[in-house]
PDB file of C-alpha atoms in Angstrom:
ATOM      1  CA  MET A 184     -45.249  45.636 -18.949  1.00  0.00           C
ATOM      2  CA  LEU A 185     -46.638  43.288 -21.589  1.00  0.00           C
ATOM      3  CA  TYR A 186     -47.180  39.545 -21.815  1.00  0.00           C
ATOM      4  CA  LEU A 187     -47.517  37.375 -24.917  1.00  0.00           C
ATOM      5  CA  GLU A 188     -51.260  37.923 -25.373  1.00  0.00           C
ATOM      6  CA  GLU A 189     -50.772  41.705 -25.280  1.00  0.00           C
ATOM      7  CA  PHE A 190     -48.371  41.876 -28.222  1.00  0.00           C
ATOM      8  CA  THR A 191     -49.757  42.252 -31.752  1.00  0.00           C
ATOM      9  CA  PRO A 192     -48.100  42.395 -35.162  1.00  0.00           C
ATOM     10  CA  GLY A 193     -47.485  45.974 -36.195  1.00  0.00           C
ATOM     11  CA  GLN A 194     -46.906  47.312 -32.674  1.00  0.00           C
ATOM     12  CA  ARG A 195     -44.035  49.782 -32.552  1.00  0.00           C
ATOM     13  CA  PHE A 196     -41.769  50.993 -29.790  1.00  0.00           C
ATOM     14  CA  LYS A 197     -39.109  53.716 -29.822  1.00  0.00           C
ATOM     15  CA  SER A 198     -36.237  54.317 -27.440  1.00  0.00           C
ATOM     16  CA  ARG A 199     -34.597  57.434 -26.139  1.00  0.00           C
ATOM     17  CA  GLU A 200     -31.366  58.643 -27.775  1.00  0.00           C
ATOM     18  CA  TYR A 201     -27.914  57.559 -26.634  1.00  0.00           C
ATOM     19  CA  GLU A 202     -24.837  59.496 -27.771  1.00  0.00           C
ATOM     20  CA  LEU A 203     -21.562  57.771 -28.593  1.00  0.00           C
ATOM     21  CA  THR A 204     -18.488  59.878 -27.894  1.00  0.00           C
ATOM     22  CA  GLU A 205     -14.986  59.433 -29.259  1.00  0.00           C
ATOM     23  CA  GLU A 206     -13.882  58.504 -25.748  1.00  0.00           C
ATOM     24  CA  SER A 207     -16.570  55.830 -25.312  1.00  0.00           C
ATOM     25  CA  ILE A 208     -15.809  54.353 -28.749  1.00  0.00           C
ATOM     26  CA  ILE A 209     -12.103  54.071 -27.943  1.00  0.00           C
ATOM     27  CA  GLU A 210     -12.758  52.764 -24.421  1.00  0.00           C
ATOM     28  CA  PHE A 211     -15.080  50.002 -25.666  1.00  0.00           C
ATOM     29  CA  ALA A 212     -12.729  49.065 -28.509  1.00  0.00           C
ATOM     30  CA  SER A 213      -9.721  48.988 -26.186  1.00  0.00           C
ATOM     31  CA  ALA A 214     -11.492  46.444 -24.002  1.00  0.00           C
ATOM     32  CA  TYR A 215     -13.374  44.341 -26.564  1.00  0.00           C
ATOM     33  CA  ASP A 216     -12.460  45.028 -30.213  1.00  0.00           C
ATOM     34  CA  PRO A 217      -8.949  46.558 -30.353  1.00  0.00           C
ATOM     35  CA  GLN A 218      -8.661  47.284 -34.055  1.00  0.00           C
ATOM     36  CA  PHE A 219      -7.007  50.462 -35.332  1.00  0.00           C
ATOM     37  CA  PHE A 220     -10.142  51.835 -37.016  1.00  0.00           C
ATOM     38  CA  HIS A 221     -11.909  51.778 -33.618  1.00  0.00           C
ATOM     39  CA  LEU A 222      -8.947  53.185 -31.681  1.00  0.00           C
ATOM     40  CA  ASN A 223      -7.302  55.981 -33.655  1.00  0.00           C
ATOM     41  CA  ASP A 224      -8.960  58.489 -35.979  1.00  0.00           C
ATOM     42  CA  ASP A 225      -5.749  59.319 -37.884  1.00  0.00           C
ATOM     43  CA  GLN A 226      -5.040  55.661 -38.651  1.00  0.00           C
ATOM     44  CA  ALA A 227      -8.716  55.007 -39.385  1.00  0.00           C
ATOM     45  CA  GLN A 228      -8.663  57.617 -42.177  1.00  0.00           C
ATOM     46  CA  ASN A 229      -6.805  55.042 -44.316  1.00  0.00           C
ATOM     47  CA  SER A 230      -9.283  52.244 -43.613  1.00  0.00           C
ATOM     48  CA  LEU A 231     -12.502  51.115 -45.245  1.00  0.00           C
ATOM     49  CA  PHE A 232     -14.309  53.316 -42.703  1.00  0.00           C
ATOM     50  CA  GLU A 233     -12.394  56.518 -43.599  1.00  0.00           C
ATOM     51  CA  GLY A 234     -12.427  57.660 -39.992  1.00  0.00           C
ATOM     52  CA  LEU A 235     -12.968  56.499 -36.444  1.00  0.00           C
ATOM     53  CA  SER A 236     -15.964  54.194 -36.168  1.00  0.00           C
ATOM     54  CA  ALA A 237     -17.557  52.363 -33.280  1.00  0.00           C
ATOM     55  CA  SER A 238     -17.208  48.625 -33.071  1.00  0.00           C
ATOM     56  CA  GLY A 239     -20.334  46.881 -34.290  1.00  0.00           C
ATOM     57  CA  TRP A 240     -20.367  45.083 -30.949  1.00  0.00           C
ATOM     58  CA  HIS A 241     -20.460  48.471 -29.211  1.00  0.00           C
ATOM     59  CA  VAL A 242     -23.451  49.472 -31.332  1.00  0.00           C
ATOM     60  CA  GLY A 243     -25.022  46.109 -30.489  1.00  0.00           C
ATOM     61  CA  ALA A 244     -24.482  46.643 -26.761  1.00  0.00           C
ATOM     62  CA  VAL A 245     -25.996  50.142 -26.907  1.00  0.00           C
ATOM     63  CA  THR A 246     -28.904  48.750 -28.930  1.00  0.00           C
ATOM     64  CA  MET A 247     -29.510  46.100 -26.281  1.00  0.00           C
ATOM     65  CA  ARG A 248     -29.473  48.748 -23.542  1.00  0.00           C
ATOM     66  CA  LEU A 249     -32.030  50.857 -25.413  1.00  0.00           C
ATOM     67  CA  LEU A 250     -34.118  47.797 -26.262  1.00  0.00           C
ATOM     68  CA  THR A 251     -34.399  46.802 -22.596  1.00  0.00           C
ATOM     69  CA  GLU A 252     -35.656  50.307 -21.827  1.00  0.00           C
ATOM     70  CA  CYS A 253     -38.262  50.617 -24.575  1.00  0.00           C
ATOM     71  CA  LEU A 254     -39.597  47.097 -25.219  1.00  0.00           C
ATOM     72  CA  PRO A 255     -41.854  46.305 -22.240  1.00  0.00           C
ATOM     73  CA  VAL A 256     -41.581  42.499 -22.034  1.00  0.00           C
ATOM     74  CA  ALA A 257     -42.858  41.671 -18.551  1.00  0.00           C
ATOM     75  CA  THR A 258     -40.579  38.682 -17.990  1.00  0.00           C
ATOM     76  CA  GLY A 259     -37.437  40.123 -19.588  1.00  0.00           C
ATOM     77  CA  ILE A 260     -35.933  40.087 -23.058  1.00  0.00           C
ATOM     78  CA  ILE A 261     -34.875  36.518 -23.793  1.00  0.00           C
ATOM     79  CA  GLY A 262     -33.550  36.029 -27.318  1.00  0.00           C
ATOM     80  CA  GLY A 263     -33.301  32.914 -29.373  1.00  0.00           C
ATOM     81  CA  GLY A 264     -30.784  34.009 -32.005  1.00  0.00           C
ATOM     82  CA  VAL A 265     -30.416  37.020 -34.202  1.00  0.00           C
ATOM     83  CA  ASP A 266     -29.853  38.099 -37.808  1.00  0.00           C
ATOM     84  CA  LEU A 267     -27.591  41.120 -37.277  1.00  0.00           C
ATOM     85  CA  ARG A 268     -26.341  43.596 -39.896  1.00  0.00           C
ATOM     86  CA  TRP A 269     -24.155  46.670 -39.620  1.00  0.00           C
ATOM     87  CA  LEU A 270     -25.076  48.866 -42.569  1.00  0.00           C
ATOM     88  CA  THR A 271     -23.075  52.064 -42.070  1.00  0.00           C
ATOM     89  CA  PRO A 272     -20.293  53.096 -39.670  1.00  0.00           C
ATOM     90  CA  THR A 273     -21.311  54.623 -36.373  1.00  0.00           C
ATOM     91  CA  ARG A 274     -19.311  57.778 -35.666  1.00  0.00           C
ATOM     92  CA  PRO A 275     -18.384  59.843 -32.629  1.00  0.00           C
ATOM     93  CA  GLY A 276     -21.297  62.188 -31.937  1.00  0.00           C
ATOM     94  CA  ASP A 277     -23.922  59.821 -33.325  1.00  0.00           C
ATOM     95  CA  ARG A 278     -27.023  59.837 -31.159  1.00  0.00           C
ATOM     96  CA  LEU A 279     -28.461  56.363 -31.532  1.00  0.00           C
ATOM     97  CA  GLN A 280     -32.132  55.511 -31.201  1.00  0.00           C
ATOM     98  CA  VAL A 281     -33.834  52.140 -31.515  1.00  0.00           C
ATOM     99  CA  ASP A 282     -37.071  51.528 -33.414  1.00  0.00           C
ATOM    100  CA  VAL A 283     -38.781  48.181 -32.783  1.00  0.00           C
ATOM    101  CA  GLU A 284     -41.624  46.603 -34.738  1.00  0.00           C
ATOM    102  CA  VAL A 285     -43.409  43.430 -33.682  1.00  0.00           C
ATOM    103  CA  ALA A 286     -43.638  41.333 -36.858  1.00  0.00           C
ATOM    104  CA  GLU A 287     -45.162  38.095 -35.539  1.00  0.00           C
ATOM    105  CA  VAL A 288     -46.675  36.691 -32.366  1.00  0.00           C
ATOM    106  CA  THR A 289     -46.675  32.897 -32.070  1.00  0.00           C
ATOM    107  CA  ALA A 290     -48.016  30.791 -29.216  1.00  0.00           C
ATOM    108  CA  SER A 291     -45.951  27.711 -28.382  1.00  0.00           C
ATOM    109  CA  ARG A 292     -47.587  24.419 -29.303  1.00  0.00           C
ATOM    110  CA  SER A 293     -45.653  22.421 -26.703  1.00  0.00           C
ATOM    111  CA  LYS A 294     -45.419  24.937 -23.833  1.00  0.00           C
ATOM    112  CA  PRO A 295     -48.747  26.662 -23.181  1.00  0.00           C
ATOM    113  CA  ASP A 296     -47.223  29.170 -20.749  1.00  0.00           C
ATOM    114  CA  ARG A 297     -45.254  30.973 -23.476  1.00  0.00           C
ATOM    115  CA  GLY A 298     -44.646  31.817 -27.096  1.00  0.00           C
ATOM    116  CA  THR A 299     -42.425  34.013 -29.197  1.00  0.00           C
ATOM    117  CA  ILE A 300     -42.540  37.415 -30.765  1.00  0.00           C
ATOM    118  CA  LYS A 301     -40.481  38.189 -33.826  1.00  0.00           C
ATOM    119  CA  VAL A 302     -39.159  41.744 -33.715  1.00  0.00           C
ATOM    120  CA  LEU A 303     -37.467  43.908 -36.324  1.00  0.00           C
ATOM    121  CA  VAL A 304     -35.030  46.352 -34.748  1.00  0.00           C
ATOM    122  CA  ASN A 305     -33.416  49.346 -36.468  1.00  0.00           C
ATOM    123  CA  THR A 306     -30.744  51.429 -34.783  1.00  0.00           C
ATOM    124  CA  ARG A 307     -30.621  54.894 -36.356  1.00  0.00           C
ATOM    125  CA  ASN A 308     -28.584  58.017 -35.741  1.00  0.00           C
ATOM    126  CA  GLN A 309     -29.896  61.560 -35.291  1.00  0.00           C
ATOM    127  CA  ASN A 310     -30.144  61.955 -39.103  1.00  0.00           C
ATOM    128  CA  GLN A 311     -32.292  58.802 -39.396  1.00  0.00           C
ATOM    129  CA  VAL A 312     -29.423  56.903 -41.050  1.00  0.00           C
ATOM    130  CA  VAL A 313     -29.723  53.209 -40.197  1.00  0.00           C
ATOM    131  CA  ARG A 314     -26.509  52.039 -38.546  1.00  0.00           C
ATOM    132  CA  GLN A 315     -27.606  48.522 -37.561  1.00  0.00           C
ATOM    133  CA  THR A 316     -30.553  46.190 -38.077  1.00  0.00           C
ATOM    134  CA  PHE A 317     -31.454  42.945 -36.467  1.00  0.00           C
ATOM    135  CA  THR A 318     -34.297  40.492 -36.447  1.00  0.00           C
ATOM    136  CA  THR A 319     -34.852  38.107 -33.566  1.00  0.00           C
ATOM    137  CA  ARG A 320     -37.419  35.915 -31.889  1.00  0.00           C
ATOM    138  CA  LEU A 321     -37.964  36.592 -28.212  1.00  0.00           C
ATOM    139  CA  VAL A 322     -39.426  34.163 -25.702  1.00  0.00           C
ATOM    140  CA  VAL A 323     -42.406  35.847 -24.036  1.00  0.00           C
ATOM    141  CA  PHE A 324     -44.521  34.325 -21.276  1.00  0.00           C
ATOM    142  CA  ARG A 325     -48.284  34.541 -20.925  1.00  0.00           C
ATOM    143  CA  ARG A 326     -49.819  36.559 -18.123  1.00  0.00           C
ATOM    144  CA  GLY A 327     -49.900  34.453 -14.950  1.00  0.00           C
ATOM    145  CA  ALA A 328     -47.053  32.179 -16.029  1.00  0.00           C
ATOM    146  CA  ILE A 329     -44.019  32.201 -13.772  1.00  0.00           C
ATOM    147  CA  PRO A 330     -40.799  31.381 -15.613  1.00  0.00           C
ATOM    148  CA  LYS A 331     -38.469  29.031 -13.726  1.00  0.00           C
ATOM    149  CA  ALA A 332     -35.034  30.449 -12.936  1.00  0.00           C
TER     150      ALA A 332
END
């Protein structure tokens, strides 16, 4: 597990793969994003997506799961906002994988126990097609600092 002083620009991390099934896409959409192009392949054929596609929020949730597994922030992943883009539809059978690059490491001027890292995150399928990107700044504590709950 890494603390602020152990991150450097250019560091890269890669997750395991996570497969989205038709059933999981429909289940997630039924609960959180019940739109026809996420619920029914036949109806989705006549949509912008031309077939069943996962909700972007589903892709985001899977990305977060994979990010927590592959980005070793010692005090947890604490975001401060995100620039999120869904570039191409995620389909049943897509095996998603997250690639993370540390772009910047910045020590806080007002709080010496912490700083931020800016990370660039790409979620790709098994064919290396980028399905989602996001950029965020994460709060990361220095070694020896104990964040207050």
